[in-house]
mmCIF file of C-alpha atoms in Angstrom:
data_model
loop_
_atom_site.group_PDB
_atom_site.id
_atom_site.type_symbol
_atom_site.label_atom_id
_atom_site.label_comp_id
_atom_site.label_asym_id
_atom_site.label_seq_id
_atom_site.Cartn_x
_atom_site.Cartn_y
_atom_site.Cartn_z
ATOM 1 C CA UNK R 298 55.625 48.936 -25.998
ATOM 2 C CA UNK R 299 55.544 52.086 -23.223
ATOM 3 C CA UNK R 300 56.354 51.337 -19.782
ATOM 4 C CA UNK R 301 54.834 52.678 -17.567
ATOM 5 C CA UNK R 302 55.542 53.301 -13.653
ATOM 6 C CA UNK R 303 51.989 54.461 -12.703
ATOM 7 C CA UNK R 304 50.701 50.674 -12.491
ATOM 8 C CA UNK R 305 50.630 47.202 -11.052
ATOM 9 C CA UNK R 306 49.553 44.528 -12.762
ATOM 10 C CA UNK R 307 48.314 42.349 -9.977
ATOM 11 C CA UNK R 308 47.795 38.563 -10.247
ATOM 12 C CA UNK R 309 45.686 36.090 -8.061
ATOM 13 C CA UNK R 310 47.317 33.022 -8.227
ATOM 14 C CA UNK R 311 46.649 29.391 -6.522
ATOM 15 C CA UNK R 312 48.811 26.036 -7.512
ATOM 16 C CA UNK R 313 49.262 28.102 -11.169
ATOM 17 C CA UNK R 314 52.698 26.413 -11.923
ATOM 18 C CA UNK R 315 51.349 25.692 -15.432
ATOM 19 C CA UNK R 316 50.423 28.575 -15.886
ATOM 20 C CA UNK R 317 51.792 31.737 -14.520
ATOM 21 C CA UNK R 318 55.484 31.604 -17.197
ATOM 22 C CA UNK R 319 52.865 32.793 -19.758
ATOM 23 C CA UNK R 320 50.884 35.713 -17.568
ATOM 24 C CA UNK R 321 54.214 37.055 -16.321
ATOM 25 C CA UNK R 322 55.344 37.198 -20.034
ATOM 26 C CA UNK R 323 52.528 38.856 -21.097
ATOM 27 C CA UNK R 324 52.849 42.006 -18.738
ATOM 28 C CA UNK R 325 56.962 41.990 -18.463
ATOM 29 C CA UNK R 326 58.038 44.807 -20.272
ATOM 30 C CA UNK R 327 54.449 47.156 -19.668
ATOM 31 C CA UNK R 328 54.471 47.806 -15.608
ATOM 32 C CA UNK R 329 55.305 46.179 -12.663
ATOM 33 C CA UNK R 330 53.674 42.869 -11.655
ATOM 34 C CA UNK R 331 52.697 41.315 -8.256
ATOM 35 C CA UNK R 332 51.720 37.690 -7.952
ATOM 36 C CA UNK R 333 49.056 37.787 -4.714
ATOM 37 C CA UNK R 334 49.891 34.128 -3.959
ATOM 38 C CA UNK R 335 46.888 31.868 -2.066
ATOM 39 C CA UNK R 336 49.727 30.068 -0.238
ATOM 40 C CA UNK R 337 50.445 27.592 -3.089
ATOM 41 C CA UNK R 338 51.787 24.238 -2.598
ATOM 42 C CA UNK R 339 53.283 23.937 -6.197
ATOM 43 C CA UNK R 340 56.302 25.966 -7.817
ATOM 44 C CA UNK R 341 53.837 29.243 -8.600
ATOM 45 C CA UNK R 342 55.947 31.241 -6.036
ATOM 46 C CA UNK R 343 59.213 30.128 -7.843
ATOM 47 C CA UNK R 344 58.316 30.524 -11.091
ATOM 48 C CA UNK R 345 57.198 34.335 -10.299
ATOM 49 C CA UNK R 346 60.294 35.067 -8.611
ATOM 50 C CA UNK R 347 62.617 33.590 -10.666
ATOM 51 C CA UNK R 348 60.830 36.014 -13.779
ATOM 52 C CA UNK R 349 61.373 38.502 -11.890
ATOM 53 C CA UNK R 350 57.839 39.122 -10.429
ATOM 54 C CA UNK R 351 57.128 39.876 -6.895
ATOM 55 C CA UNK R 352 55.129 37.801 -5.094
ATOM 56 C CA UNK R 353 52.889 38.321 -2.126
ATOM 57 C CA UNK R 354 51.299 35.752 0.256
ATOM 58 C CA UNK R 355 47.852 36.074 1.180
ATOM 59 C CA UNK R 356 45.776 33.453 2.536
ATOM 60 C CA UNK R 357 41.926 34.706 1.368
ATOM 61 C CA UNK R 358 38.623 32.803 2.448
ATOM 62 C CA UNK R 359 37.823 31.608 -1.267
ATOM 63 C CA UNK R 360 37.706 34.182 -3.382
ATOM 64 C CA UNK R 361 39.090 37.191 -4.317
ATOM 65 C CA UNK R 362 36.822 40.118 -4.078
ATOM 66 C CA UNK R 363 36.853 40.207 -0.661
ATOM 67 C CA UNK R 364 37.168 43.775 1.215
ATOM 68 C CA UNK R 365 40.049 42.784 3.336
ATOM 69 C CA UNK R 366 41.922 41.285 0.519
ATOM 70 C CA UNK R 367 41.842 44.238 -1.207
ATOM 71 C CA UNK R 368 42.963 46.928 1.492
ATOM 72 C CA UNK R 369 45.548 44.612 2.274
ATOM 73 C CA UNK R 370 46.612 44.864 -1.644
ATOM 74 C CA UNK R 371 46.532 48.450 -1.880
ATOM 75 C CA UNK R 372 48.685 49.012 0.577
ATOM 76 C CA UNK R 373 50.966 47.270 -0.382
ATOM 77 C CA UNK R 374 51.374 47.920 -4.084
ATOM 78 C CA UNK R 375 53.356 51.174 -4.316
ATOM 79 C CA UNK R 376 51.701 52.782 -7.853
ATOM 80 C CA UNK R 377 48.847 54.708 -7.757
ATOM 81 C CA UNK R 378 46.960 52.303 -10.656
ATOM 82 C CA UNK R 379 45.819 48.764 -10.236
ATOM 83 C CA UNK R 380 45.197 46.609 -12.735
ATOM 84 C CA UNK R 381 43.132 43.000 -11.253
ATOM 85 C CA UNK R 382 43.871 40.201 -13.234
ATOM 86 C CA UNK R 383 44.269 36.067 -12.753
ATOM 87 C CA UNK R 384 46.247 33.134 -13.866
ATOM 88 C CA UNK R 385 43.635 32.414 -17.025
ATOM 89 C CA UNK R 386 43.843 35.694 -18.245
ATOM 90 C CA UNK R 387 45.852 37.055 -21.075
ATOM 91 C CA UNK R 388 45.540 40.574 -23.384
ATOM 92 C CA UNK R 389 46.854 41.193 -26.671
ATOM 93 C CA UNK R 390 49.526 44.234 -27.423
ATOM 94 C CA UNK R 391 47.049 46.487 -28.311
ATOM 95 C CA UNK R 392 44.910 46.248 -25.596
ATOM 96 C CA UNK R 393 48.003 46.494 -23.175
ATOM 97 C CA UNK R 394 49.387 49.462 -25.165
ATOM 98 C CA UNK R 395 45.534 50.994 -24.655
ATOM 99 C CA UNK R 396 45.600 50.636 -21.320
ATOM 100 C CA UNK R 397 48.690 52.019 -20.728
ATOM 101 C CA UNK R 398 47.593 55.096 -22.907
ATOM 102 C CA UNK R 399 44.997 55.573 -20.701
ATOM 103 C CA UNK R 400 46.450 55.735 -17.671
ATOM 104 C CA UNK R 401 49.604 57.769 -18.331
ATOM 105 C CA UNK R 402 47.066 60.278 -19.740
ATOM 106 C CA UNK R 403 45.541 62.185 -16.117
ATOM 107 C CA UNK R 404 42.428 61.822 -17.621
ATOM 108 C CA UNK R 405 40.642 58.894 -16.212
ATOM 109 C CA UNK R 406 40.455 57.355 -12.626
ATOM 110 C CA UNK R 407 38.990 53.878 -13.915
ATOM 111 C CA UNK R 408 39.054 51.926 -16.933
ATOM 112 C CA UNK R 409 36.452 49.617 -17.783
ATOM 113 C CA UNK R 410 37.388 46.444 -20.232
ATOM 114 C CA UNK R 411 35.117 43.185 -20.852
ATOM 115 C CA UNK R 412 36.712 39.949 -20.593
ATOM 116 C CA UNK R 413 35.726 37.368 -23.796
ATOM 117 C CA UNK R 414 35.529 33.705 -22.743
ATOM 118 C CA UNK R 415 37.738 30.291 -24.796
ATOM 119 C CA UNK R 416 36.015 26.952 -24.064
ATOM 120 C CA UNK R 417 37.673 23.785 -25.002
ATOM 121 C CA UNK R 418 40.661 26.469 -27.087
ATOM 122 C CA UNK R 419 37.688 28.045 -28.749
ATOM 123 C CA UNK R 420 36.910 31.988 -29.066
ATOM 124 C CA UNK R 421 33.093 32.095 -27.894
ATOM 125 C CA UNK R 422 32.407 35.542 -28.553
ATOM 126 C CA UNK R 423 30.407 37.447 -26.387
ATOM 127 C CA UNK R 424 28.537 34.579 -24.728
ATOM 128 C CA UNK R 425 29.338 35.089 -20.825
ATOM 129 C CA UNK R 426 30.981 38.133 -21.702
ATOM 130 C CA UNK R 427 31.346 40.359 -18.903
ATOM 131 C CA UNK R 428 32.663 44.179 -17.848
ATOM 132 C CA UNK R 429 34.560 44.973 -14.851
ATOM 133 C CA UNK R 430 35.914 48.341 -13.699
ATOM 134 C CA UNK R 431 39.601 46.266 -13.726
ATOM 135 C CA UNK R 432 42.006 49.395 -14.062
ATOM 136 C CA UNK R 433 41.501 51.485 -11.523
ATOM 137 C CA UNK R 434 43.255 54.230 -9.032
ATOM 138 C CA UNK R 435 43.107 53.791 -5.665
ATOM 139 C CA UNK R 436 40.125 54.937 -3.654
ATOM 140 C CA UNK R 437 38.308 55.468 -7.251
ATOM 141 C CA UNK R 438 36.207 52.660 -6.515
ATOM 142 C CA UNK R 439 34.552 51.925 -2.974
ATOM 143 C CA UNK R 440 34.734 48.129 -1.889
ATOM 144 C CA UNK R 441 33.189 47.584 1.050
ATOM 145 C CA UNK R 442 30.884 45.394 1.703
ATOM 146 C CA UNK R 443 32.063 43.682 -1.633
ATOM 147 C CA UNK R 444 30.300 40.318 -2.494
ATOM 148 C CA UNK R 445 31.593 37.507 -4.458
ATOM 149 C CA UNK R 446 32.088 38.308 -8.231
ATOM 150 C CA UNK R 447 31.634 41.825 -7.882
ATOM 151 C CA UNK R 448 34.086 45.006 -8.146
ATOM 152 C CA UNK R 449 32.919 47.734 -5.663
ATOM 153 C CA UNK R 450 31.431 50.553 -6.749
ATOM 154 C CA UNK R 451 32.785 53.549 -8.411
ATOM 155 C CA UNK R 452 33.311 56.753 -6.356
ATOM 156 C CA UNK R 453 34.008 58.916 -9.288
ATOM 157 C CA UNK R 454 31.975 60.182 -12.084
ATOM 158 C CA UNK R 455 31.332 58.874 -14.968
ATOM 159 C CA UNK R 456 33.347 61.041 -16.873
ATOM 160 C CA UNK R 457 36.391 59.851 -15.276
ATOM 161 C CA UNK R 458 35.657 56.151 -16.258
ATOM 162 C CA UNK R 459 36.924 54.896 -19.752
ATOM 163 C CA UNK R 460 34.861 52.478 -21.209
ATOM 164 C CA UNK R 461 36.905 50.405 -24.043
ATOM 165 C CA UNK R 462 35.332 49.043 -27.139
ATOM 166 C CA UNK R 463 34.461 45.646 -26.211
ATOM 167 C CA UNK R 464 34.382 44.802 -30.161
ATOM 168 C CA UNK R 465 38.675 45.825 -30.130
ATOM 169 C CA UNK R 466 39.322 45.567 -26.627
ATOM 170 C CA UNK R 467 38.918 43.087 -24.158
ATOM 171 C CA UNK R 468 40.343 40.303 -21.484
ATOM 172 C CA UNK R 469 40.775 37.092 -22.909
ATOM 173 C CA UNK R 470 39.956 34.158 -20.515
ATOM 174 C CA UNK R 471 40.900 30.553 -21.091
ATOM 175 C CA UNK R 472 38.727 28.226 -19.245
ATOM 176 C CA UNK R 473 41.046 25.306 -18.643
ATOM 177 C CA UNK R 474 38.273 23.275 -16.547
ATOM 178 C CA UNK R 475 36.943 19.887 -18.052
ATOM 179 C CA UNK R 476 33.305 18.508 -17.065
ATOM 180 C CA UNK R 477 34.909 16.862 -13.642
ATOM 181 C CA UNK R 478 36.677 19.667 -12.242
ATOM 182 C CA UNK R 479 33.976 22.058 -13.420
ATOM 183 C CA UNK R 480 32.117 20.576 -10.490
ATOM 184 C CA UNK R 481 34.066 20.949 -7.909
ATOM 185 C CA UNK R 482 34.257 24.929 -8.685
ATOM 186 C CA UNK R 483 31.014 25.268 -9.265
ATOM 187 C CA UNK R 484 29.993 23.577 -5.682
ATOM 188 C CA UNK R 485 32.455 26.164 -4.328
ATOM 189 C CA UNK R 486 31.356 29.376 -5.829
ATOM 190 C CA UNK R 487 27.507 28.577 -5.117
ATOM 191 C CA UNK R 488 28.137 27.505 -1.691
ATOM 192 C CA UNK R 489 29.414 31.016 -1.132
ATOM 193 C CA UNK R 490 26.989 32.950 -3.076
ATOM 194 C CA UNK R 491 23.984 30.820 -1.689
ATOM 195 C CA UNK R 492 24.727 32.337 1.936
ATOM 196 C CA UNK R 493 24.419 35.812 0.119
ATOM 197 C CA UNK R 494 21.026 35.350 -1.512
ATOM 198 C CA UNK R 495 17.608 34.363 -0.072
ATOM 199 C CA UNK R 496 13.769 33.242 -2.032
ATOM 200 C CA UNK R 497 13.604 30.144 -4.418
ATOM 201 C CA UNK R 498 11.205 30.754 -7.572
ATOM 202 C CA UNK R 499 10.175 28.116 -10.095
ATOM 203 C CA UNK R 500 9.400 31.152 -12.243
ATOM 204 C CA UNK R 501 13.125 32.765 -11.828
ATOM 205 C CA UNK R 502 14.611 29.893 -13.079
ATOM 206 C CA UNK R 503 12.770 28.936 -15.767
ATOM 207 C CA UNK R 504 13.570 32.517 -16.773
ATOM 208 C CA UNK R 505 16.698 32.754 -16.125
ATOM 209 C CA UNK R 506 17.571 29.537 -18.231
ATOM 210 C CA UNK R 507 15.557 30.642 -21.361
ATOM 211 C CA UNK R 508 17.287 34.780 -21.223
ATOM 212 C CA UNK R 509 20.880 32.500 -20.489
ATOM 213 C CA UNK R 510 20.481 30.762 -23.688
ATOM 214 C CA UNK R 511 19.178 33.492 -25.705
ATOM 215 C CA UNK R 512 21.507 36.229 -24.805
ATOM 216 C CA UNK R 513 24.330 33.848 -24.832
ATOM 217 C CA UNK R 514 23.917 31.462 -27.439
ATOM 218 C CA UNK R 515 21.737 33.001 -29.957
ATOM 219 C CA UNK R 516 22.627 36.595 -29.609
ATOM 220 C CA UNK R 517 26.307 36.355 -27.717
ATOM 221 C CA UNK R 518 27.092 34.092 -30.684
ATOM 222 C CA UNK R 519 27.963 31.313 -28.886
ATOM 223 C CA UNK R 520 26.955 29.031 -31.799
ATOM 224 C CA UNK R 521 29.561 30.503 -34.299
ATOM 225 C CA UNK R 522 32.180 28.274 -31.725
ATOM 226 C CA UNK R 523 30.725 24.707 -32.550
ATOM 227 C CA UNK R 524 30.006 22.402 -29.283
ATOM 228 C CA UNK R 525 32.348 24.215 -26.989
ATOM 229 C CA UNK R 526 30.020 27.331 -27.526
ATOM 230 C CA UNK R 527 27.201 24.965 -26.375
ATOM 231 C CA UNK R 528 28.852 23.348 -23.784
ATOM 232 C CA UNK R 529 29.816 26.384 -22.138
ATOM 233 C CA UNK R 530 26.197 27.953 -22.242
ATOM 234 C CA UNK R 531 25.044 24.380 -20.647
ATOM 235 C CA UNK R 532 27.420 24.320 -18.113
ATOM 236 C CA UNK R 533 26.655 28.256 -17.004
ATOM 237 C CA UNK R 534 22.731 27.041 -17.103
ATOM 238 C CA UNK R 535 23.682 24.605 -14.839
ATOM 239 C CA UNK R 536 25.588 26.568 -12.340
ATOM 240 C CA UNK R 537 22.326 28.744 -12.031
ATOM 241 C CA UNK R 538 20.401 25.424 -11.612
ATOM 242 C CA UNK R 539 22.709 24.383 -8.490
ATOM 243 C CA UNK R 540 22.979 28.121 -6.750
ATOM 244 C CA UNK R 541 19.217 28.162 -6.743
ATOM 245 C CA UNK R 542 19.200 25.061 -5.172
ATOM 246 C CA UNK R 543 21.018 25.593 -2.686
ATOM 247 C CA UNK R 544 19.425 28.963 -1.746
ATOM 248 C CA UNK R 545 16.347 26.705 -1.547
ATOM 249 C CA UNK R 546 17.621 24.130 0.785
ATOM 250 C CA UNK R 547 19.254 27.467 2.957
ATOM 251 C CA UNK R 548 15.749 29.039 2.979
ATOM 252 C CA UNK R 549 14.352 25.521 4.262
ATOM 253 C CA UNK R 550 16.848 23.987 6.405
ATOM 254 C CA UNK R 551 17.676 20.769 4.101
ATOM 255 C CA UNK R 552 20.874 20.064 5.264
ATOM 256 C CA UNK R 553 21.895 15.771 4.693
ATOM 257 C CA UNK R 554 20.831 15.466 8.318
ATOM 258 C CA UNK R 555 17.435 17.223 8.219
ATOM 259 C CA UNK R 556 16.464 15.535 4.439
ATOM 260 C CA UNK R 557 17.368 12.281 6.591
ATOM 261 C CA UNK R 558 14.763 12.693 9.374
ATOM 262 C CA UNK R 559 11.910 13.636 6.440
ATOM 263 C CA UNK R 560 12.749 10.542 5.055
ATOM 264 C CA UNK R 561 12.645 8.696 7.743
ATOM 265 C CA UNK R 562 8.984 10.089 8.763
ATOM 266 C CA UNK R 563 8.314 8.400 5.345
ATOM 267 C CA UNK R 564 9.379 5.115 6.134
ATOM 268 C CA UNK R 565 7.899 4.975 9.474
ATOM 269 C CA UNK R 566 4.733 5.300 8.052
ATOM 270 C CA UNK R 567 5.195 2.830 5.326
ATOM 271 C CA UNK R 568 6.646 0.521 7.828
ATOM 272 C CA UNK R 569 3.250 1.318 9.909
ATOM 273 C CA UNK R 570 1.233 0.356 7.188
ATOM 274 C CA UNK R 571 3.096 -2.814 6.169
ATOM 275 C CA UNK R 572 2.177 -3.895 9.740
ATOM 276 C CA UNK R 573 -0.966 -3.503 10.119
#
């Protein structure tokens, strides 16, 4: 293990009491570590602190990505490297010890990693996988006008971006959500990216579902984990199903209230007829 002073390994963190003993153990002994707090009402803040993490309060408008969020961030961390990271997330030694290589070196301004999904405690390969510019320097990457699940842009060249070998290195993220409380944060994260989108097509998403399940499950290997590998391709497949939906009803003005009165014109006319 090589400390290093050159980065902060910076946490978003809401009600993560269960959590958070495990991600502060992971980067203790690598680099310094900030837990940005969402105001939590649990012992997250006293957990951090008491392990020896510093924690900072920010009160964000439902996610993370945000451009204000960010500035606010870097200037307050003091290193000149970043490294964004959350309260599901964990990496192994040599991935940490990678990183860290990479950044002590003066040869990169970015390094790119992919983050590997667990459903249900089980490894589901590259289904969902994704790659994020997630250690970074400051001002290498551009944020603004950053949208929900997105990382900026970089404002460097490519040869200053490191790009680790996704098959060796990579983020590992433990979905703790169950069926029920899947719902609930997937009606939050599509109400959000619905006001960023606009144009409903029958065609999109019956294309979108059948490239979902054959990038992820066939060909991300999403099979080789049993039913969680399923579940999680279903449940992704259904988030798309619910976002386009709701860019629909934007694009048409179906809010409760206006499906209501179109019902209603329904009625009145059955009622009409029923009279007669």
């Amino acid at each position: 293990m090589a400390y290093s002073d050159k980065i902060t390994f910076v946490i978003f963190t809401y009600n993560e009491e269960a959590r958070i003993e495990r991600v502060i153990r992971n980067f203790s002994g690598w680099a310094r570590i900030l837990i940005v707090d969402n105001h939590s009402t649990d012992a997250t803040r006293d957990i951090s602190e008491k392990m020896g993490a510093e924690v900072f309060l920010n009160k964000n408008n439902g996610w993370f990505e945000d451009y204000e969020t960010i500035q606010r961030i870097q200037n307050r961390v003091e290193t000149p490297w970043l490294y964004w990271g959350f309260a599901d997330e964990l990496l192994d030694h040599e991935t940490l010890d990678v990183i860290i290589q990479a950044v002590e070196s003066g040869k990169y301004k970015i390094v790119n990693i992919a983050r590997k999904n667990y459903y249900y405690g089980r490894f589901c390969h590259d289904a969902y996988a994704d790659r994020l510019n997630r250690i970074f320097e400051k001002d290498a990457i551009d944020f603004v006008g950053n949208v929900i699940h997105s990382f900026g842009k970089p404002a460097v060249p490519n040869d200053k971006i490191l790009f680790l070998n996704s098959k060796i290195y990579f983020v590992r993220h433990f979905i703790s959500n169950n069926a029920k409380s899947y719902l609930a944060t997937i009606d939050r994260y599509t109400d959000i990216q619905a006001k960023e989108h606009a144009g409903f097509s029958i065609f999109r998403l019956f294309a979108h579902l059948a490239k979902s399940f054959l990038k992820n499950y066939i060909f991300g290997g999403a099979y080789k984990a049993g039913k969680p590998g399923l579940f999680i391709v279903l449940q992704m497949m259904y988030y798309q199903c619910i976002l386009l939906m709701k860019i629909y009803e934007k694009d048409n003005s179906l809010s409760v209230d206006g499906i209501e009165k179109l019902n209603n014109l329904v009625r009145e006319k059955m009622l009409k007829f029923q009279n007669k």
